[in-house]
């Protein structure tokens, strides 16, 4: 996220269990918003590389 100088806030509703799972990875001063940003960035890269949405997402 170092290259981002400004951003536009968005409001998104998340399942509380999903946020609790995500929060387990917040260590080293990383904020929840940074983790969400990274996840969205990875997903957009996948869309750009393949041109289609994943039909299935697997969670552990």
mmCIF file of N, CA and C in Angstrom:
data_model
loop_
_atom_site.group_PDB
_atom_site.id
_atom_site.type_symbol
_atom_site.label_atom_id
_atom_site.label_comp_id
_atom_site.label_asym_id
_atom_site.label_seq_id
_atom_site.Cartn_x
_atom_site.Cartn_y
_atom_site.Cartn_z
ATOM 1 N N UNK A 1 0.804 -1.199 0.000
ATOM 2 C CA UNK A 1 0.000 0.000 0.000
ATOM 3 C C UNK A 1 0.846 1.261 0.000
ATOM 4 N N UNK A 2 2.145 1.163 -0.050
ATOM 5 C CA UNK A 2 3.000 2.338 0.009
ATOM 6 C C UNK A 2 2.774 3.282 -1.159
ATOM 7 N N UNK A 3 2.408 2.761 -2.326
ATOM 8 C CA UNK A 3 2.259 3.618 -3.489
ATOM 9 C C UNK A 3 0.941 4.388 -3.506
ATOM 10 N N UNK A 4 0.035 4.068 -2.615
ATOM 11 C CA UNK A 4 -1.260 4.742 -2.575
ATOM 12 C C UNK A 4 -1.132 6.015 -1.748
ATOM 13 N N UNK A 5 -1.422 7.141 -2.382
ATOM 14 C CA UNK A 5 -1.307 8.414 -1.686
ATOM 15 C C UNK A 5 -2.668 8.878 -1.167
ATOM 16 N N UNK A 6 -3.711 8.566 -1.884
ATOM 17 C CA UNK A 6 -5.062 8.900 -1.452
ATOM 18 C C UNK A 6 -5.951 7.694 -1.702
ATOM 19 N N UNK A 7 -7.073 7.683 -1.088
ATOM 20 C CA UNK A 7 -8.022 6.608 -1.326
ATOM 21 C C UNK A 7 -9.429 7.138 -1.134
ATOM 22 N N UNK A 8 -10.363 6.407 -1.666
ATOM 23 C CA UNK A 8 -11.762 6.741 -1.477
ATOM 24 C C UNK A 8 -12.353 5.699 -0.545
ATOM 25 N N UNK A 9 -12.900 6.114 0.558
ATOM 26 C CA UNK A 9 -13.479 5.149 1.486
ATOM 27 C C UNK A 9 -14.752 4.529 0.903
ATOM 28 N N UNK A 10 -14.945 3.270 1.206
ATOM 29 C CA UNK A 10 -16.180 2.589 0.853
ATOM 30 C C UNK A 10 -16.703 1.907 2.103
ATOM 31 N N UNK A 11 -17.969 1.657 2.129
ATOM 32 C CA UNK A 11 -18.579 0.987 3.267
ATOM 33 C C UNK A 11 -19.044 -0.384 2.792
ATOM 34 N N UNK A 12 -18.558 -1.412 3.454
ATOM 35 C CA UNK A 12 -18.867 -2.782 3.069
ATOM 36 C C UNK A 12 -19.305 -3.540 4.307
ATOM 37 N N UNK A 13 -20.349 -4.309 4.170
ATOM 38 C CA UNK A 13 -20.806 -5.156 5.271
ATOM 39 C C UNK A 13 -20.128 -6.511 5.159
ATOM 40 N N UNK A 14 -19.564 -6.981 6.263
ATOM 41 C CA UNK A 14 -18.894 -8.271 6.307
ATOM 42 C C UNK A 14 -19.532 -9.148 7.371
ATOM 43 N N UNK A 15 -19.503 -10.419 7.127
ATOM 44 C CA UNK A 15 -19.937 -11.389 8.119
ATOM 45 C C UNK A 15 -18.981 -11.300 9.310
ATOM 46 N N UNK A 16 -19.487 -11.217 10.531
ATOM 47 C CA UNK A 16 -18.605 -11.097 11.703
ATOM 48 C C UNK A 16 -17.595 -12.239 11.824
ATOM 49 N N UNK A 17 -17.998 -13.446 11.461
ATOM 50 C CA UNK A 17 -17.066 -14.576 11.530
ATOM 51 C C UNK A 17 -15.912 -14.406 10.552
ATOM 52 N N UNK A 18 -16.206 -13.878 9.359
ATOM 53 C CA UNK A 18 -15.154 -13.633 8.377
ATOM 54 C C UNK A 18 -14.164 -12.591 8.899
ATOM 55 N N UNK A 19 -14.664 -11.536 9.506
ATOM 56 C CA UNK A 19 -13.774 -10.511 10.059
ATOM 57 C C UNK A 19 -12.943 -11.063 11.208
ATOM 58 N N UNK A 20 -13.528 -11.914 12.015
ATOM 59 C CA UNK A 20 -12.776 -12.508 13.111
ATOM 60 C C UNK A 20 -11.632 -13.366 12.555
ATOM 61 N N UNK A 21 -11.903 -14.128 11.494
ATOM 62 C CA UNK A 21 -10.850 -14.935 10.867
ATOM 63 C C UNK A 21 -9.771 -14.037 10.265
ATOM 64 N N UNK A 22 -10.190 -12.953 9.631
ATOM 65 C CA UNK A 22 -9.234 -12.021 9.031
ATOM 66 C C UNK A 22 -8.361 -11.367 10.091
ATOM 67 N N UNK A 23 -8.946 -11.023 11.222
ATOM 68 C CA UNK A 23 -8.217 -10.349 12.293
ATOM 69 C C UNK A 23 -7.074 -11.193 12.857
ATOM 70 N N UNK A 24 -7.123 -12.491 12.655
ATOM 71 C CA UNK A 24 -6.034 -13.352 13.121
ATOM 72 C C UNK A 24 -4.731 -13.080 12.373
ATOM 73 N N UNK A 25 -4.813 -12.377 11.247
ATOM 74 C CA UNK A 25 -3.636 -12.118 10.415
ATOM 75 C C UNK A 25 -3.188 -10.656 10.483
ATOM 76 N N UNK A 26 -3.689 -9.897 11.453
ATOM 77 C CA UNK A 26 -3.381 -8.469 11.537
ATOM 78 C C UNK A 26 -2.021 -8.157 12.140
ATOM 79 N N UNK A 27 -1.241 -9.106 12.537
ATOM 80 C CA UNK A 27 0.011 -8.857 13.228
ATOM 81 C C UNK A 27 0.941 -7.888 12.524
ATOM 82 N N UNK A 28 2.019 -7.533 13.190
ATOM 83 C CA UNK A 28 3.047 -6.628 12.660
ATOM 84 C C UNK A 28 2.493 -5.260 12.276
ATOM 85 N N UNK A 29 1.521 -4.780 13.024
ATOM 86 C CA UNK A 29 0.993 -3.438 12.784
ATOM 87 C C UNK A 29 0.149 -3.306 11.538
ATOM 88 N N UNK A 30 -0.222 -4.407 10.942
ATOM 89 C CA UNK A 30 -1.044 -4.362 9.736
ATOM 90 C C UNK A 30 -2.508 -4.208 10.141
ATOM 91 N N UNK A 31 -3.175 -3.264 9.527
ATOM 92 C CA UNK A 31 -4.570 -2.998 9.850
ATOM 93 C C UNK A 31 -5.493 -3.859 8.996
ATOM 94 N N UNK A 32 -6.701 -4.024 9.478
ATOM 95 C CA UNK A 32 -7.705 -4.790 8.741
ATOM 96 C C UNK A 32 -7.894 -4.224 7.331
ATOM 97 N N UNK A 33 -7.928 -2.913 7.206
ATOM 98 C CA UNK A 33 -8.136 -2.304 5.887
ATOM 99 C C UNK A 33 -7.003 -2.667 4.923
ATOM 100 N N UNK A 34 -5.775 -2.804 5.430
ATOM 101 C CA UNK A 34 -4.659 -3.208 4.577
ATOM 102 C C UNK A 34 -4.840 -4.636 4.089
ATOM 103 N N UNK A 35 -5.302 -5.520 4.957
ATOM 104 C CA UNK A 35 -5.542 -6.904 4.548
ATOM 105 C C UNK A 35 -6.642 -6.982 3.497
ATOM 106 N N UNK A 36 -7.695 -6.204 3.682
ATOM 107 C CA UNK A 36 -8.785 -6.191 2.699
ATOM 108 C C UNK A 36 -8.284 -5.629 1.382
ATOM 109 N N UNK A 37 -7.476 -4.576 1.440
ATOM 110 C CA UNK A 37 -6.901 -3.988 0.228
ATOM 111 C C UNK A 37 -6.072 -5.036 -0.530
ATOM 112 N N UNK A 38 -5.229 -5.772 0.188
ATOM 113 C CA UNK A 38 -4.399 -6.796 -0.448
ATOM 114 C C UNK A 38 -5.254 -7.884 -1.089
ATOM 115 N N UNK A 39 -6.319 -8.292 -0.407
ATOM 116 C CA UNK A 39 -7.194 -9.341 -0.940
ATOM 117 C C UNK A 39 -7.899 -8.872 -2.212
ATOM 118 N N UNK A 40 -8.389 -7.643 -2.201
ATOM 119 C CA UNK A 40 -9.060 -7.108 -3.388
ATOM 120 C C UNK A 40 -8.070 -6.955 -4.527
ATOM 121 N N UNK A 41 -6.862 -6.505 -4.220
ATOM 122 C CA UNK A 41 -5.831 -6.357 -5.249
ATOM 123 C C UNK A 41 -5.506 -7.709 -5.895
ATOM 124 N N UNK A 42 -5.376 -8.746 -5.059
ATOM 125 C CA UNK A 42 -5.107 -10.084 -5.597
ATOM 126 C C UNK A 42 -6.256 -10.555 -6.488
ATOM 127 N N UNK A 43 -7.468 -10.272 -6.087
ATOM 128 C CA UNK A 43 -8.625 -10.693 -6.864
ATOM 129 C C UNK A 43 -8.692 -9.945 -8.191
ATOM 130 N N UNK A 44 -8.421 -8.649 -8.181
ATOM 131 C CA UNK A 44 -8.426 -7.872 -9.421
ATOM 132 C C UNK A 44 -7.332 -8.375 -10.366
ATOM 133 N N UNK A 45 -6.162 -8.711 -9.825
ATOM 134 C CA UNK A 45 -5.094 -9.287 -10.660
ATOM 135 C C UNK A 45 -5.547 -10.590 -11.295
ATOM 136 N N UNK A 46 -6.257 -11.413 -10.526
ATOM 137 C CA UNK A 46 -6.769 -12.674 -11.062
ATOM 138 C C UNK A 46 -7.759 -12.398 -12.195
ATOM 139 N N UNK A 47 -8.615 -11.401 -12.015
ATOM 140 C CA UNK A 47 -9.561 -11.039 -13.070
ATOM 141 C C UNK A 47 -8.833 -10.545 -14.313
ATOM 142 N N UNK A 48 -7.812 -9.724 -14.118
ATOM 143 C CA UNK A 48 -7.055 -9.201 -15.256
ATOM 144 C C UNK A 48 -6.307 -10.307 -15.986
ATOM 145 N N UNK A 49 -5.768 -11.260 -15.252
ATOM 146 C CA UNK A 49 -5.002 -12.343 -15.875
ATOM 147 C C UNK A 49 -5.882 -13.339 -16.613
ATOM 148 N N UNK A 50 -7.080 -13.572 -16.081
ATOM 149 C CA UNK A 50 -7.925 -14.616 -16.655
ATOM 150 C C UNK A 50 -9.178 -14.077 -17.327
ATOM 151 N N UNK A 51 -9.522 -12.846 -17.073
ATOM 152 C CA UNK A 51 -10.672 -12.228 -17.718
ATOM 153 C C UNK A 51 -12.020 -12.718 -17.222
ATOM 154 N N UNK A 52 -12.024 -13.578 -16.228
ATOM 155 C CA UNK A 52 -13.294 -14.079 -15.696
ATOM 156 C C UNK A 52 -13.192 -14.193 -14.182
ATOM 157 N N UNK A 53 -14.340 -14.173 -13.554
ATOM 158 C CA UNK A 53 -14.384 -14.379 -12.109
ATOM 159 C C UNK A 53 -14.192 -15.852 -11.804
ATOM 160 N N UNK A 54 -13.627 -16.120 -10.646
ATOM 161 C CA UNK A 54 -13.540 -17.500 -10.196
ATOM 162 C C UNK A 54 -14.949 -18.012 -9.945
ATOM 163 N N UNK A 55 -15.215 -19.216 -10.413
ATOM 164 C CA UNK A 55 -16.543 -19.776 -10.195
ATOM 165 C C UNK A 55 -16.682 -20.309 -8.772
ATOM 166 N N UNK A 56 -15.564 -20.746 -8.190
ATOM 167 C CA UNK A 56 -15.603 -21.277 -6.828
ATOM 168 C C UNK A 56 -14.454 -20.698 -6.034
ATOM 169 N N UNK A 57 -14.748 -20.334 -4.801
ATOM 170 C CA UNK A 57 -13.723 -19.908 -3.859
ATOM 171 C C UNK A 57 -13.769 -20.881 -2.710
ATOM 172 N N UNK A 58 -12.621 -21.326 -2.303
ATOM 173 C CA UNK A 58 -12.564 -22.289 -1.237
ATOM 174 C C UNK A 58 -12.032 -21.628 0.023
ATOM 175 N N UNK A 59 -12.642 -21.935 1.116
ATOM 176 C CA UNK A 59 -12.129 -21.438 2.394
ATOM 177 C C UNK A 59 -11.814 -22.625 3.272
ATOM 178 N N UNK A 60 -10.862 -22.420 4.156
ATOM 179 C CA UNK A 60 -10.479 -23.524 5.039
ATOM 180 C C UNK A 60 -11.257 -23.495 6.312
#
